[in-house]
Coordinates of C-alpha atoms in Angstrom, one line a residue:
M102 CA -9.9 -0.7 -21.4
W103 CA -11.0 -0.4 -17.8
Q104 CA -7.7 -1.7 -16.6
N105 CA -5.8 1.0 -18.5
L106 CA -7.8 3.8 -16.8
S107 CA -6.3 5.7 -13.9
L108 CA -8.0 5.7 -10.5
R109 CA -9.2 9.2 -11.0
A110 CA -10.7 8.4 -14.4
R111 CA -12.4 5.3 -13.0
I112 CA -14.1 7.3 -10.2
N113 CA -15.2 10.1 -12.5
L114 CA -16.6 7.6 -15.0
L115 CA -18.5 5.8 -12.2
L116 CA -19.9 9.1 -11.0
A117 CA -21.0 10.1 -14.5
L118 CA -22.7 6.7 -15.0
L119 CA -24.5 7.0 -11.7
L120 CA -25.7 10.5 -12.4
A121 CA -26.9 9.5 -15.9
L122 CA -28.6 6.4 -14.5
G123 CA -30.4 8.5 -11.9
L124 CA -31.6 11.0 -14.5
A125 CA -32.7 8.2 -16.8
V126 CA -34.6 6.4 -14.0
N127 CA -36.4 9.7 -13.2
I128 CA -37.4 10.4 -16.8
G129 CA -38.4 6.8 -17.2
R130 CA -40.7 7.0 -14.2
Q131 CA -42.4 10.1 -15.6
V132 CA -42.9 8.4 -19.0
A133 CA -44.3 5.3 -17.3
E134 CA -46.8 7.5 -15.3
A135 CA -47.8 9.5 -18.3
G136 CA -50.2 6.9 -19.8
P137 CA -52.2 6.4 -16.6
R138 CA -52.4 10.1 -16.1
V139 CA -53.8 10.7 -19.6
Q140 CA -56.3 7.8 -19.2
A141 CA -57.5 9.1 -15.9
E142 CA -57.9 12.6 -17.5
D143 CA -59.9 11.1 -20.4
Q144 CA -62.3 9.2 -18.1
S145 CA -62.8 12.2 -15.9
V146 CA -63.5 14.6 -18.8
I147 CA -65.9 12.1 -20.6
R148 CA -67.7 11.4 -17.3
L149 CA -68.3 15.1 -16.6
A150 CA -69.3 15.8 -20.2
R151 CA -71.7 12.9 -20.3
E152 CA -73.4 14.0 -17.0
F153 CA -73.6 17.5 -18.3
I154 CA -75.2 16.4 -21.6
E155 CA -77.6 14.0 -20.0
M156 CA -78.8 16.9 -17.8
I157 CA -79.2 19.3 -20.7
V158 CA -80.9 16.9 -23.2
A159 CA -83.5 15.8 -20.6
D160 CA -85.6 18.9 -21.3
L161 CA -85.0 19.2 -25.1
N162 CA -88.5 18.0 -26.0
E163 CA -90.0 20.9 -24.1
A164 CA -88.0 23.5 -26.2
P165 CA -89.8 25.4 -29.0
D166 CA -87.4 24.0 -31.6
P167 CA -85.7 20.8 -30.2
D168 CA -83.6 20.2 -33.3
A169 CA -82.2 23.7 -33.4
R170 CA -81.6 23.6 -29.7
L171 CA -79.7 20.3 -30.0
N172 CA -77.6 21.5 -32.8
Q173 CA -76.7 24.6 -30.8
I174 CA -75.8 22.5 -27.8
A175 CA -73.5 20.3 -30.0
R176 CA -71.8 23.4 -31.5
D177 CA -71.3 25.0 -28.1
L178 CA -69.8 21.9 -26.5
S179 CA -67.5 21.3 -29.5
R180 CA -65.5 24.4 -28.4
L181 CA -64.3 22.6 -25.2
R182 CA -60.6 21.9 -25.1
H183 CA -60.4 18.4 -23.9
V184 CA -63.5 16.9 -25.6
S185 CA -65.4 17.0 -28.9
I186 CA -69.1 16.3 -29.2
A187 CA -70.7 15.3 -32.5
L188 CA -74.4 14.8 -33.3
K189 CA -75.2 11.7 -35.3
D190 CA -78.5 10.3 -36.6
A191 CA -79.7 6.7 -36.1
G192 CA -77.6 5.5 -39.0
G193 CA -74.4 7.0 -37.5
N194 CA -74.1 9.8 -40.0
P195 CA -72.7 13.1 -38.6
L196 CA -75.3 15.9 -38.4
T197 CA -72.7 18.5 -37.3
P198 CA -69.4 19.5 -38.9
P199 CA -66.3 17.8 -37.5
R200 CA -64.2 19.7 -35.0
T201 CA -61.4 21.7 -36.6
E202 CA -58.1 21.7 -34.8
A203 CA -56.7 25.1 -34.2
D204 CA -53.1 25.8 -35.4
D205 CA -50.7 25.9 -32.6
D206 CA -47.3 27.4 -33.2
A207 CA -45.9 25.9 -29.9
R208 CA -43.8 22.8 -30.2
G209 CA -46.0 19.8 -29.5
P210 CA -45.0 16.4 -28.2
P211 CA -43.6 14.0 -30.8
A212 CA -45.8 11.4 -32.4
W213 CA -44.1 8.4 -30.8
F214 CA -44.8 9.9 -27.4
V215 CA -48.4 10.5 -28.2
S216 CA -48.8 7.0 -29.5
L217 CA -47.1 5.7 -26.4
V218 CA -49.2 7.4 -23.7
H219 CA -52.5 7.6 -25.7
P220 CA -52.6 5.0 -28.4
E221 CA -56.5 5.0 -28.8
Q222 CA -59.0 7.8 -28.4
S223 CA -61.8 7.3 -25.9
A224 CA -65.3 8.0 -27.1
V225 CA -68.8 7.5 -25.4
S226 CA -72.1 7.7 -27.2
V227 CA -75.1 9.3 -25.4
P228 CA -78.5 8.4 -27.1
V229 CA -81.0 11.2 -27.6
S230 CA -84.5 11.2 -29.0
I231 CA -86.1 14.3 -30.4
Q232 CA -89.8 14.1 -31.2
G233 CA -89.5 10.4 -31.6
K234 CA -86.4 10.5 -33.9
P235 CA -83.5 8.6 -32.5
G236 CA -80.0 9.9 -32.5
S237 CA -76.8 10.2 -30.4
L238 CA -74.2 12.6 -29.1
V239 CA -70.7 11.1 -29.5
I240 CA -68.3 12.4 -26.8
T241 CA -64.6 12.0 -27.9
A242 CA -61.7 12.8 -25.6
H243 CA -58.9 15.0 -26.9
P244 CA -56.1 15.0 -24.2
D245 CA -53.6 16.9 -26.4
D246 CA -53.1 19.6 -23.8
E247 CA -52.6 17.1 -21.0
I248 CA -50.1 15.2 -23.2
A249 CA -48.3 18.4 -24.1
E250 CA -48.1 19.4 -20.4
I251 CA -46.6 16.0 -19.5
W252 CA -44.1 16.2 -22.4
D253 CA -43.1 19.8 -21.4
A254 CA -42.6 18.5 -17.8
I255 CA -40.4 15.7 -19.1
V256 CA -38.3 18.0 -21.3
T257 CA -37.9 20.5 -18.4
Q258 CA -36.9 17.7 -16.1
L259 CA -34.4 16.5 -18.6
E260 CA -32.9 19.9 -19.1
V261 CA -32.8 20.9 -15.5
G262 CA -31.7 17.4 -14.4
S263 CA -28.9 17.5 -17.0
V264 CA -27.7 20.9 -15.7
I265 CA -27.8 19.7 -12.1
A266 CA -26.1 16.4 -13.0
L267 CA -23.4 18.2 -14.9
A268 CA -22.8 20.6 -12.0
L269 CA -22.6 17.8 -9.5
F270 CA -20.2 15.9 -11.8
L271 CA -17.9 18.9 -12.1
V272 CA -18.0 19.4 -8.3
M273 CA -17.2 15.7 -7.7
M274 CA -14.4 15.8 -10.3
A275 CA -12.8 18.7 -8.4
V276 CA -13.3 16.9 -5.0
V277 CA -11.9 13.6 -6.3
G278 CA -9.0 15.4 -8.0
R279 CA -8.1 17.3 -4.9
A280 CA -8.4 14.1 -2.8
L281 CA -6.2 12.0 -5.1
A282 CA -3.7 14.8 -5.8
P283 CA -1.1 13.3 -3.4
L284 CA -1.0 10.1 -5.5
Q285 CA 1.0 11.8 -8.2
S286 CA 3.4 13.2 -5.6
L287 CA 3.7 9.8 -4.1
A288 CA 4.5 8.2 -7.5
Q289 CA 7.1 10.9 -8.1
M290 CA 8.7 10.4 -4.8
M291 CA 8.9 6.6 -5.3
A292 CA 10.6 7.2 -8.6
E293 CA 13.1 9.4 -6.9
L294 CA 13.7 6.7 -4.2
E295 CA 14.2 4.2 -6.9
D296 CA 16.9 6.4 -8.4
G297 CA 18.6 6.6 -5.0
R298 CA 17.5 10.1 -4.0
Y299 CA 16.6 9.3 -0.4
G300 CA 16.3 12.9 0.6
A301 CA 13.0 13.3 -1.4
R302 CA 10.0 14.1 0.7
V303 CA 6.3 14.6 -0.1
A304 CA 3.9 17.0 1.7
P305 CA 1.1 15.1 3.5
G306 CA -2.3 16.0 2.1
G307 CA -5.6 14.8 0.7
A308 CA -7.7 12.2 2.6
P309 CA -6.4 11.1 6.1
E310 CA -5.5 7.7 4.7
L311 CA -3.3 9.3 2.0
A312 CA -1.8 11.8 4.5
A313 CA -0.8 8.8 6.7
I314 CA 0.7 7.0 3.7
C315 CA 2.7 10.2 2.8
T316 CA 4.0 10.4 6.4
K317 CA 5.0 6.8 6.5
L318 CA 6.7 7.1 3.1
N319 CA 8.7 10.1 4.3
H320 CA 9.7 8.1 7.4
L321 CA 10.6 5.1 5.1
A322 CA 12.7 7.5 2.9
A323 CA 14.5 8.8 6.0
T324 CA 15.2 5.3 7.3
L325 CA 16.5 4.2 3.9
G326 CA 18.7 7.2 3.7
E327 CA 20.1 6.5 7.2
A328 CA 20.6 2.8 6.3
V329 CA 22.4 3.7 3.0
E330 CA 24.6 6.2 4.9
D331 CA 25.4 3.6 7.5
K332 CA 26.3 1.1 4.8
R333 CA 28.5 3.7 3.2
R334 CA 30.3 4.5 6.4
L335 CA 30.5 0.8 7.2
A336 CA 32.0 0.0 3.8
E337 CA 34.4 2.9 4.2
R338 CA 35.3 1.7 7.6
A339 CA 35.7 -1.9 6.4
V340 CA 38.0 -0.8 3.7
S341 CA 39.9 1.4 6.1
L342 CA 40.2 -1.5 8.7
Q343 CA 41.2 -3.9 5.9
D344 CA 44.0 -1.5 4.8
L345 CA 44.9 -0.9 8.5
E346 CA 45.0 -4.7 9.1
R347 CA 47.2 -5.3 6.1
K348 CA 49.5 -2.5 7.2
E349 CA 49.6 -4.0 10.7
I350 CA 50.3 -7.5 9.4
A351 CA 52.9 -6.1 7.0
R352 CA 54.6 -4.2 9.8
E353 CA 54.6 -7.2 12.1
L354 CA 56.0 -9.4 9.3
H355 CA 58.6 -6.8 8.7
D356 CA 59.4 -6.2 12.4
E357 CA 59.0 -9.7 13.7
F358 CA 59.6 -12.1 10.8
G359 CA 62.4 -10.1 9.4
P360 CA 64.7 -10.1 12.4
Y361 CA 64.0 -13.7 13.3
L362 CA 64.7 -14.9 9.7
F363 CA 67.9 -12.8 9.6
S364 CA 69.0 -14.3 12.9
L365 CA 68.2 -17.8 11.7
R366 CA 70.2 -17.2 8.6
A367 CA 73.1 -15.9 10.6
H368 CA 73.1 -18.9 12.9
A369 CA 72.7 -21.3 9.9
S370 CA 75.7 -19.6 8.2
A371 CA 77.7 -19.9 11.3
L372 CA 76.9 -23.6 11.5
A373 CA 77.9 -24.0 7.9
K374 CA 81.3 -22.5 8.6
Q375 CA 81.7 -24.8 11.6
A376 CA 81.0 -27.8 9.4
D377 CA 83.6 -26.6 6.9
G378 CA 86.2 -26.6 9.6
R379 CA 88.4 -29.7 10.4
A380 CA 87.3 -29.8 14.1
P381 CA 84.0 -28.1 14.7
S382 CA 83.4 -26.9 18.3
A383 CA 80.6 -28.7 20.0
D384 CA 79.9 -25.7 22.2
A385 CA 79.6 -23.4 19.2
V386 CA 77.2 -25.8 17.5
R387 CA 75.2 -26.2 20.7
K388 CA 75.1 -22.4 21.1
H389 CA 73.9 -21.8 17.5
G390 CA 71.3 -24.6 17.8
S391 CA 69.8 -23.2 21.0
A392 CA 69.6 -19.8 19.5
M393 CA 67.9 -21.2 16.4
M394 CA 65.4 -23.1 18.6
E395 CA 64.5 -19.9 20.5
Q396 CA 64.0 -18.0 17.2
I397 CA 61.8 -20.8 15.9
N398 CA 59.6 -20.8 19.1
A399 CA 59.2 -17.1 18.8
L400 CA 58.2 -17.4 15.1
Q401 CA 55.6 -20.1 16.1
Q402 CA 54.1 -17.8 18.8
F403 CA 54.0 -14.9 16.3
N404 CA 52.4 -17.2 13.7
R405 CA 49.8 -18.2 16.3
R406 CA 48.9 -14.6 17.1
V407 CA 48.5 -13.8 13.4
L408 CA 46.3 -16.8 12.8
E409 CA 44.2 -15.9 15.8
R410 CA 43.5 -12.5 14.3
L411 CA 42.6 -14.0 10.9
R412 CA 40.6 -16.9 12.2
P413 CA 40.0 -18.3 15.7
V414 CA 42.5 -21.1 16.4
G415 CA 40.9 -24.4 17.2
L416 CA 37.3 -23.4 16.3
A417 CA 37.1 -25.9 13.5
E418 CA 39.2 -28.6 15.3
L419 CA 37.8 -28.3 18.8
G420 CA 34.3 -27.0 18.2
L421 CA 32.4 -23.9 19.4
R422 CA 32.1 -24.9 23.1
Q423 CA 35.8 -25.4 23.7
A424 CA 36.7 -22.4 21.6
L425 CA 34.4 -20.1 23.7
E426 CA 35.7 -21.6 26.9
S427 CA 39.3 -20.9 25.7
L428 CA 38.3 -17.3 24.9
S429 CA 36.7 -16.8 28.3
R430 CA 39.7 -18.3 30.0
L431 CA 42.1 -15.9 28.3
W432 CA 39.9 -12.9 29.3
R433 CA 39.8 -14.2 32.9
E434 CA 43.6 -14.6 33.0
S435 CA 44.1 -11.0 31.7
H436 CA 41.3 -9.5 33.9
P437 CA 41.0 -11.5 37.1
D438 CA 38.8 -8.8 38.7
V439 CA 35.9 -9.4 36.3
A440 CA 33.7 -12.5 36.7
I441 CA 32.8 -14.1 33.4
E442 CA 30.1 -16.8 33.4
T443 CA 29.6 -18.7 30.1
T444 CA 26.5 -20.9 29.7
I445 CA 26.0 -23.0 26.5
S446 CA 22.8 -25.0 26.4
P447 CA 23.3 -28.7 26.0
A448 CA 20.4 -28.7 23.5
L449 CA 22.2 -26.4 21.2
G450 CA 23.6 -29.1 19.0
P451 CA 25.7 -28.6 15.9
T452 CA 25.1 -25.2 14.3
G453 CA 27.3 -25.2 11.2
E454 CA 30.7 -23.6 10.4
T455 CA 29.3 -20.2 9.4
A456 CA 27.1 -20.0 12.5
D457 CA 30.0 -21.1 14.8
L458 CA 32.3 -18.4 13.4
T459 CA 29.5 -15.8 13.7
I460 CA 28.7 -16.7 17.3
Y461 CA 32.3 -16.7 18.3
R462 CA 32.8 -13.2 16.7
I463 CA 29.7 -11.9 18.5
V464 CA 31.0 -13.0 21.9
Q465 CA 34.5 -11.8 21.1
E466 CA 33.3 -8.4 20.0
A467 CA 31.0 -8.0 23.0
L468 CA 33.7 -9.0 25.5
T469 CA 36.1 -6.7 23.9
N470 CA 33.7 -3.8 24.2
V471 CA 33.0 -4.7 27.9
F472 CA 36.6 -4.6 28.9
R473 CA 37.4 -1.5 26.8
H474 CA 34.4 0.7 27.7
A475 CA 31.9 -0.7 30.2
G476 CA 34.0 -0.9 33.4
A477 CA 31.9 -3.9 34.4
T478 CA 32.7 -6.4 37.2
S479 CA 30.4 -9.2 35.9
V480 CA 29.7 -10.5 32.4
N481 CA 27.2 -13.2 31.6
V482 CA 27.3 -15.1 28.3
V483 CA 24.3 -17.3 27.4
I484 CA 24.0 -19.4 24.1
E485 CA 20.8 -21.4 23.6
P486 CA 18.6 -22.7 20.7
V487 CA 15.3 -21.1 19.8
E488 CA 12.3 -22.4 17.8
P489 CA 12.7 -22.7 14.0
V490 CA 11.8 -19.6 11.9
E491 CA 8.4 -20.2 10.2
R492 CA 9.3 -18.7 6.9
D493 CA 12.1 -21.1 6.1
G494 CA 12.1 -23.7 8.9
R495 CA 15.7 -23.0 10.0
G496 CA 16.6 -23.0 13.6
C497 CA 18.4 -20.2 15.4
A498 CA 20.9 -19.8 18.2
R499 CA 20.3 -17.0 20.6
V500 CA 23.5 -15.3 21.8
R501 CA 23.1 -13.0 24.8
V502 CA 26.0 -11.1 26.4
S503 CA 25.1 -8.9 29.3
D504 CA 27.2 -6.9 31.8
N505 CA 26.7 -4.7 34.8
G506 CA 28.7 -1.8 33.5
R507 CA 27.9 1.8 32.7
G508 CA 26.0 1.1 29.4
M509 CA 25.8 3.6 26.5
E510 CA 25.3 7.3 26.7
P511 CA 22.0 8.7 25.4
G512 CA 22.2 9.2 21.6
Q513 CA 25.5 7.3 21.4
K514 CA 25.8 5.2 18.3
L515 CA 27.1 1.7 18.0
G516 CA 30.7 1.2 17.2
F517 CA 31.8 -0.1 13.8
G518 CA 32.5 -3.5 15.3
L519 CA 28.9 -4.1 16.3
V520 CA 27.6 -2.4 13.2
G521 CA 29.6 -4.7 11.1
M522 CA 28.5 -7.6 13.1
R523 CA 24.9 -6.6 12.7
E524 CA 25.3 -6.4 8.9
R525 CA 26.9 -9.8 8.8
I526 CA 24.0 -11.3 10.9
L527 CA 21.4 -9.6 8.7
A528 CA 23.1 -11.1 5.7
L529 CA 22.6 -14.5 7.2
G530 CA 18.9 -13.8 8.0
G531 CA 19.3 -13.1 11.7
T532 CA 19.0 -10.1 14.0
L533 CA 21.2 -8.2 16.5
N534 CA 19.8 -5.8 19.1
V535 CA 21.7 -3.8 21.7
V536 CA 19.8 -2.7 24.8
S537 CA 21.4 -0.2 27.3
G538 CA 20.0 0.6 30.7
E539 CA 21.0 1.5 34.2
G540 CA 21.9 -2.2 34.9
G541 CA 24.4 -2.3 32.1
L542 CA 24.4 -3.3 28.4
T543 CA 22.9 -6.4 26.7
V544 CA 23.9 -7.6 23.3
E545 CA 21.4 -10.2 21.9
A546 CA 21.6 -11.8 18.5
L547 CA 19.6 -14.5 16.7
V548 CA 21.9 -16.5 14.4
P549 CA 20.4 -18.9 11.9
T550 CA 22.0 -22.3 12.1
A551 CA 22.6 -24.7 9.3
V552 CA 20.6 -27.5 10.9
A553 CA 16.8 -27.1 11.0

């Protein structure tokens, strides 16, 4: 049952139990102290009554009528509130009528309380002798008034304490409810985030801790919204680039392959006609053969360019090192005014086909951006291993491409090439960071490798 209660209900229930326990402890303390108080009152009243009686009866024998005087003293003392005094002869027989209890319309303490705090009546016998006749005055304590006062105090304490405890409980309920009010808004916002409504926000409120959670959750929602929007734009861009790439390849196939194939067909048809003749011309056959060889060479170069765009040529056959060296050499040949330094750590070792392709694409994309936008005169490429990641024990390769160009403008966003590369690296479990400063731009990525 406790597990099914809400946090607010648990706190309110604990407060109610603490208040009830405090009130019960206070009432229990008063009940526990009631018995000693009544006993002390009995002893005090009996002691005073005994001293008073001993002082009075000392001169009874000198009275004109000692018996009448003694009976009058017993009747007068019997009217006291807290004690009763009875005159008895030597045999213990009462010589005065018993004390009659006055009717009291006020509500008295219950019998169980009286038996609890005063189970037995206290009585003391004072011996007296009148003209040689022995007798006694029996003093009996009657602490009814004291017990009634204690009971009234307990009832008053219970009533007043209950009212105060109820008031405190209501106040604490209001305070707890106000302090925990943001939890409902947080739960509602989380439900909206789960449904994909990343524009939901919650007003910070309540305790400082809850207000901080609200602020952080709003920041998380904003970050998620931006990430989802970036993914949407990236997917849209990827689809657009894919369509554009297909159109480009289709256009090149149409513009390049088509004419070459038509020319080859024409030359092959001409050779067939020469073969059908009785005396084919050697010059004509040589001419058509040379033309066909030129067309085939052109087709091979075009095929190499298309394969390079689809997948780096030689990466699987030659390895990552030679593929990157070949890439750097091509950029040096096309841009001799830019110094490109490529350093691959000898400790890198094999990284796996997926990691090789990812590293190659990172360097390719970074160099492309450098020569298109940076206006740099020097580029440094460093590839080195790093320690294995603790969560899965996989090693990583650090790829750092830095230049001395103009860097990025303040507020400028990454291009779709680097954004797509970041998404690809994140999918592999790595990271990609771009740092721009006065000294140029640095692209640094951690790429998990297939070898621990």
